[in-house]
mmCIF file of C-alpha atoms in Angstrom:
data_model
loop_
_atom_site.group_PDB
_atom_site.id
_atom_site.type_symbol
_atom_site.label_atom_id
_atom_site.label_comp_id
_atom_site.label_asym_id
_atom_site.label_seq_id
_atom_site.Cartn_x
_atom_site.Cartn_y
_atom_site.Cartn_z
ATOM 1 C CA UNK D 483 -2.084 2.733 23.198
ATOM 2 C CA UNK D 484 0.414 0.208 22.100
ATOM 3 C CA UNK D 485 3.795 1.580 21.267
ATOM 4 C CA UNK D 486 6.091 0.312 18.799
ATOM 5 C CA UNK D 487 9.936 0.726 19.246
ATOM 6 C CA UNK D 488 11.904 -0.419 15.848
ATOM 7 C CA UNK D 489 15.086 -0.799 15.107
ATOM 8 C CA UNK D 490 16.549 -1.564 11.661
ATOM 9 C CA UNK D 491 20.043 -2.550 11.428
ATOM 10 C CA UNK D 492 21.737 -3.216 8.116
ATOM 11 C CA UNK D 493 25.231 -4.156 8.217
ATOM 12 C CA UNK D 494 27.662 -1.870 6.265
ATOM 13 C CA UNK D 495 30.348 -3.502 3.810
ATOM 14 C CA UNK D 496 33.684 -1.576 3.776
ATOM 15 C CA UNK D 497 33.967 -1.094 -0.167
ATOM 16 C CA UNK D 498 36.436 1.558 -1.820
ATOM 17 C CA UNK D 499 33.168 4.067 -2.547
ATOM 18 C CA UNK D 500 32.333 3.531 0.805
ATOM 19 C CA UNK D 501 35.444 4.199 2.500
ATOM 20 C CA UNK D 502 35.579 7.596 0.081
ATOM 21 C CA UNK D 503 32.066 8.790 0.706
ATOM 22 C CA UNK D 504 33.150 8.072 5.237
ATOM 23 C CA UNK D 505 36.176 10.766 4.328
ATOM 24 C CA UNK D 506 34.235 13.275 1.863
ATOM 25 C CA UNK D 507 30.978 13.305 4.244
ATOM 26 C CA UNK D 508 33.590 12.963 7.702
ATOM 27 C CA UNK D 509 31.080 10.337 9.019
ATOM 28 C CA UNK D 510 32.555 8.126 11.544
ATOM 29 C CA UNK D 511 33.304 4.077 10.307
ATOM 30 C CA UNK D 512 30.287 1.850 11.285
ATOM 31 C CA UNK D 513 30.108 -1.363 10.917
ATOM 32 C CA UNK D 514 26.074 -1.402 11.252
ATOM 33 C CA UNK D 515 23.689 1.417 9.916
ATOM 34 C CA UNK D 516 21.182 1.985 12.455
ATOM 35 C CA UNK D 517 17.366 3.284 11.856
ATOM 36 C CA UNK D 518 15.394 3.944 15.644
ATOM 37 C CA UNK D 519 11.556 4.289 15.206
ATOM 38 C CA UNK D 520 8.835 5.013 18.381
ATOM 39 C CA UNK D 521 5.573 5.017 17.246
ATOM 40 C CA UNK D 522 1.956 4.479 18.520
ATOM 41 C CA UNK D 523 -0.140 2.137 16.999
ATOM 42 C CA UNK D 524 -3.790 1.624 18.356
ATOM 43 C CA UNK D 525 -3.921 -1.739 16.111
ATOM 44 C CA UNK D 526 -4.828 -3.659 19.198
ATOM 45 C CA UNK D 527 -8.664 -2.588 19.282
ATOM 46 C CA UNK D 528 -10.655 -4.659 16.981
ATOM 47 C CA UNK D 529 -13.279 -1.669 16.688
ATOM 48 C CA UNK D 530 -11.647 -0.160 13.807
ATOM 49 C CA UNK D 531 -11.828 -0.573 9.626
ATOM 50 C CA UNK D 532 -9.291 2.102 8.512
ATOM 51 C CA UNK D 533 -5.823 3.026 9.393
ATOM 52 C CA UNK D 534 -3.903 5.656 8.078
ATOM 53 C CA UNK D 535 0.506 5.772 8.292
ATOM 54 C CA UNK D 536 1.223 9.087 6.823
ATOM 55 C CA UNK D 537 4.501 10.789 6.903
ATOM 56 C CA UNK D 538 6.619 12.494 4.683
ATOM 57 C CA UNK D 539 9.080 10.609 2.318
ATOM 58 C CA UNK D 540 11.930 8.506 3.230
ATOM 59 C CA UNK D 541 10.665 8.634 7.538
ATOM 60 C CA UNK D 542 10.071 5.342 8.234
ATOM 61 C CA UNK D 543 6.284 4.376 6.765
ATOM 62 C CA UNK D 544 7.215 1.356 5.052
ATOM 63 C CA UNK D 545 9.475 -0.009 7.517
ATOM 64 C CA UNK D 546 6.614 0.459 10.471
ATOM 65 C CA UNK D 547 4.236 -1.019 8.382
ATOM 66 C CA UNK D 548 6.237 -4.145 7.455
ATOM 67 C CA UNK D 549 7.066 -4.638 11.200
ATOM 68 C CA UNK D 550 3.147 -4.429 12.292
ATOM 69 C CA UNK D 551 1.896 -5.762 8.769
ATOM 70 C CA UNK D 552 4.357 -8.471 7.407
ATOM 71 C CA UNK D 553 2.306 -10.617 5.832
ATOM 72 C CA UNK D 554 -0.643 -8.368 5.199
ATOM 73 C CA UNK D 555 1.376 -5.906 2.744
ATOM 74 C CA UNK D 556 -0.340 -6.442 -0.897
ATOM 75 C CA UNK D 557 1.790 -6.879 -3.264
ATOM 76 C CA UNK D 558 1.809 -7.380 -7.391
ATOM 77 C CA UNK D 559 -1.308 -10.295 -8.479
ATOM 78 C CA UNK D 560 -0.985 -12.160 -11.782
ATOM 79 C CA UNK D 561 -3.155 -10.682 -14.133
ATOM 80 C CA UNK D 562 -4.036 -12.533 -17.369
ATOM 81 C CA UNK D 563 -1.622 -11.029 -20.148
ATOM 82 C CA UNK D 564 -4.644 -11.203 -22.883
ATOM 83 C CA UNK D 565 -8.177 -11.227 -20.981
ATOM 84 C CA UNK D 566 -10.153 -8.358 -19.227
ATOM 85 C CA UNK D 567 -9.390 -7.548 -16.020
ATOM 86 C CA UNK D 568 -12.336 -8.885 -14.781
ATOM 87 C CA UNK D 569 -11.183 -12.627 -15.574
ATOM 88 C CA UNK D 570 -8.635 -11.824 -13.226
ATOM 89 C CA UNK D 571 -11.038 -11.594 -10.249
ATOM 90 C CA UNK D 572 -11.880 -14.942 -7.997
ATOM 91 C CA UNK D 573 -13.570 -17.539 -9.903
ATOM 92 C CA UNK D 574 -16.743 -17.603 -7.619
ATOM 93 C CA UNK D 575 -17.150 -13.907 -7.581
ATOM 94 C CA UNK D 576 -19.761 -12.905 -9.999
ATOM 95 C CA UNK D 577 -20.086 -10.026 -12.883
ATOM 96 C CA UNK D 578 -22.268 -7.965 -10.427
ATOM 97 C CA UNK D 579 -20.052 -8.161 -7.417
ATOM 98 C CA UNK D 580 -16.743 -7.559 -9.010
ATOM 99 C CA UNK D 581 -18.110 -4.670 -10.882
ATOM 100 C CA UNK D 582 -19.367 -2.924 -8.173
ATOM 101 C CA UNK D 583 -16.065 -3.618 -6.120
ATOM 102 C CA UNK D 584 -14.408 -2.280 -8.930
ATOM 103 C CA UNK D 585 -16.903 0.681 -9.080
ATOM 104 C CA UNK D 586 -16.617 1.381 -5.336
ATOM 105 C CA UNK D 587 -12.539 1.842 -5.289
ATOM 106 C CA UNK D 588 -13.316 4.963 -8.014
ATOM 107 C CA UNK D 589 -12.495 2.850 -10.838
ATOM 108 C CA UNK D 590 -16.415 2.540 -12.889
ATOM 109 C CA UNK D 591 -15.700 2.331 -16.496
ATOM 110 C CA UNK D 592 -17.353 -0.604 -18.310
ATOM 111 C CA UNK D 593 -15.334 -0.011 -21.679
ATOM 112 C CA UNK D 594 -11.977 -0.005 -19.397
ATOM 113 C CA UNK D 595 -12.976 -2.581 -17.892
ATOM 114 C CA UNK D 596 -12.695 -4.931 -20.522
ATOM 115 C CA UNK D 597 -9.294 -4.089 -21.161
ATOM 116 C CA UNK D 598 -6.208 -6.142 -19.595
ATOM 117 C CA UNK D 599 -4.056 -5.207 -16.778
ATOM 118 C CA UNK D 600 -1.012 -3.870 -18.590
ATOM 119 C CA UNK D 601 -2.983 -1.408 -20.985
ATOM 120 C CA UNK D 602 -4.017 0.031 -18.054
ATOM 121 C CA UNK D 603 -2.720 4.117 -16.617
ATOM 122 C CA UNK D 604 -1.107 3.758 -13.477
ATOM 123 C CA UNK D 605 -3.766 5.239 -11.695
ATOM 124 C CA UNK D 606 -6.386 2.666 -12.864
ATOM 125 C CA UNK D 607 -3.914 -0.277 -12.790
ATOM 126 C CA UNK D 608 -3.536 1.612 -8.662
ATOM 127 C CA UNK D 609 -7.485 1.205 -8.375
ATOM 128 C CA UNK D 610 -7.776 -2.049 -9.637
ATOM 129 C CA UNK D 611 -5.421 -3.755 -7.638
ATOM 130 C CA UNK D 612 -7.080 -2.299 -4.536
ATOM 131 C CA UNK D 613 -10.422 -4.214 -5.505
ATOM 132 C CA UNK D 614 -8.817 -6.880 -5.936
ATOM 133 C CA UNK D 615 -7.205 -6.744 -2.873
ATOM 134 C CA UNK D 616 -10.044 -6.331 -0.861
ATOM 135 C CA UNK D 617 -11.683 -9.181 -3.365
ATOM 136 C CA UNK D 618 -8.925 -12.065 -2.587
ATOM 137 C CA UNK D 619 -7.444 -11.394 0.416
ATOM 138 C CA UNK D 620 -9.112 -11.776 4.522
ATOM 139 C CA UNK D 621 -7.720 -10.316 7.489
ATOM 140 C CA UNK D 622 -6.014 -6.173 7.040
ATOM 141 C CA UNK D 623 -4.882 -5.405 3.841
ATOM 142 C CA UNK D 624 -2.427 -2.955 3.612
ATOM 143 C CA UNK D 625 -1.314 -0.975 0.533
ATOM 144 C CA UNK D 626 1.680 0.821 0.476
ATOM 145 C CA UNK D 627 2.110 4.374 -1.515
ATOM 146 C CA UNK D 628 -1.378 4.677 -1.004
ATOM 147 C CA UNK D 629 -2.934 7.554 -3.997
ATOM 148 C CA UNK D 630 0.952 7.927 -5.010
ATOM 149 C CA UNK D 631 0.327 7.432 -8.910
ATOM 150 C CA UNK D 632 -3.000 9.186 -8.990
ATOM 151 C CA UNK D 633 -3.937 13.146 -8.567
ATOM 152 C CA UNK D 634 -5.228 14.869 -5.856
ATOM 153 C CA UNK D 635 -8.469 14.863 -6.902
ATOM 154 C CA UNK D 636 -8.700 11.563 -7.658
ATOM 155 C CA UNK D 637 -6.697 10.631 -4.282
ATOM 156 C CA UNK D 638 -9.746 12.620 -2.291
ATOM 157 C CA UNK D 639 -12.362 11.377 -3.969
ATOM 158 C CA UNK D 640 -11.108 7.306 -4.385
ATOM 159 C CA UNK D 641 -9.960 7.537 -0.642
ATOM 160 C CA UNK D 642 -13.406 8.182 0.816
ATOM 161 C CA UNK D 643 -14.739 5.323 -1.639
ATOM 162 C CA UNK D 644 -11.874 2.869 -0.523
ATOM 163 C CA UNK D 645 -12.938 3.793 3.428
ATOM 164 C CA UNK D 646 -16.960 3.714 2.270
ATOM 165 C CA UNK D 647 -15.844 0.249 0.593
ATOM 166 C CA UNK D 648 -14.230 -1.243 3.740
ATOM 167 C CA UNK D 649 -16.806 -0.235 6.409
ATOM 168 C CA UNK D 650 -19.312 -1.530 4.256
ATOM 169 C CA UNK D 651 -17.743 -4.912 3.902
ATOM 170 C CA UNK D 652 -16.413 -4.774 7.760
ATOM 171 C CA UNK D 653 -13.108 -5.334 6.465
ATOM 172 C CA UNK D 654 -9.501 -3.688 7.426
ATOM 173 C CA UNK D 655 -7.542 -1.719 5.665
ATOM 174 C CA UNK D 656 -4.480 0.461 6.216
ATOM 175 C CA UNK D 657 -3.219 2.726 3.904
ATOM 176 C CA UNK D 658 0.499 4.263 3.896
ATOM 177 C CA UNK D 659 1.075 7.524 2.231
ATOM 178 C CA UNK D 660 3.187 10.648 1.985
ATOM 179 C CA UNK D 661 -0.159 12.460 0.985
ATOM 180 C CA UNK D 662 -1.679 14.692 3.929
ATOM 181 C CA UNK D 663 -4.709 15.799 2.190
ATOM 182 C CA UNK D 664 -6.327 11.726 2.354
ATOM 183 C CA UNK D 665 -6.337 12.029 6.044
ATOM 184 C CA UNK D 666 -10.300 12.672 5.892
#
């Protein structure tokens, strides 16, 4: 299994605040702040669709990620300002397809559909922008605070369509989370 070692070094500037927080906290003056990560990542097998980096919050998950993933990481699209979301989807897609994308990430409600992006909850604005990932972009998509803005429920149930959704389409997809209870 392939193992990753990472280290992240950001390079500390000497302000007052800094040189006050070194004496309150008695940590030693460092010129560098050093982050050491050893993981395994069995990325190298093609026989895979889903990946999983779970930990808890603040360990490392988005740094590993952006080391194995750098230009696979979805971030924000352009959604119109004024039409349905569904405008927002690839020109050659068609009604059918994008609404059953759309229905297969958890997210299956015509009327809401017709609304635009920013009217949106979180947690729908979360599920549409994973259909559209796996609409637009080829190769491993990778979302990061993966079920973060929706509840557990919802996490449980839109993870196994999200995995359903990729197998299906024999794409890849990795999803980072703090959330334990997605592993299945």
């Amino acid at each position: 299994m392939p193992r990753l070692d990472l280290i992240k070094k950001t390079r500390v500037i000497r302000s007052p605040r800094v040189i006050q927080l070194e004496g309150m906290f008695d940590l030693p003056t460092e010129k560098t702040s050093r982050q050491q990560w050893a993981v395994d990542m069995p990325i190298e097998d093609d026989d895979w669709n889903v990946g999983l980096i779970v930990g808890p919050s603040g360990c490392g998950k988005t740094s590993i990620a952006r080391e194995c993933f750098k230009n696979e990481m979805v971030s924000d699209f352009n959604w119109f300002q004024q039409k349905s979301i569904i405008d927002s989807f690839p020109e050659e897609m068609g009604i059918k397809e994008i609404t059953a994308l759309l229905s297969s990430v958890g997210f299956s409600s015509p009327p809401n559909w017709l609304r635009p992006f920013q009217v949106l909850s979180n947690g729908e604005q979360f599920r549409v922008s994973i259909a559209r990932a796996l609409a637009e972009l080829s190769g491993i998509v990778v979302i990061d605070e993966f079920t973060s803005v929706v509840d557990r429920t919802v996490a449980r149930i839109g993870s196994f369509a999200v995995a359903r959704t990729v197998r299906k389409r024999e794409q890849k997809f990795v999803a980072i989370s703090c959330h334990f209870d997605i592993i299945e």
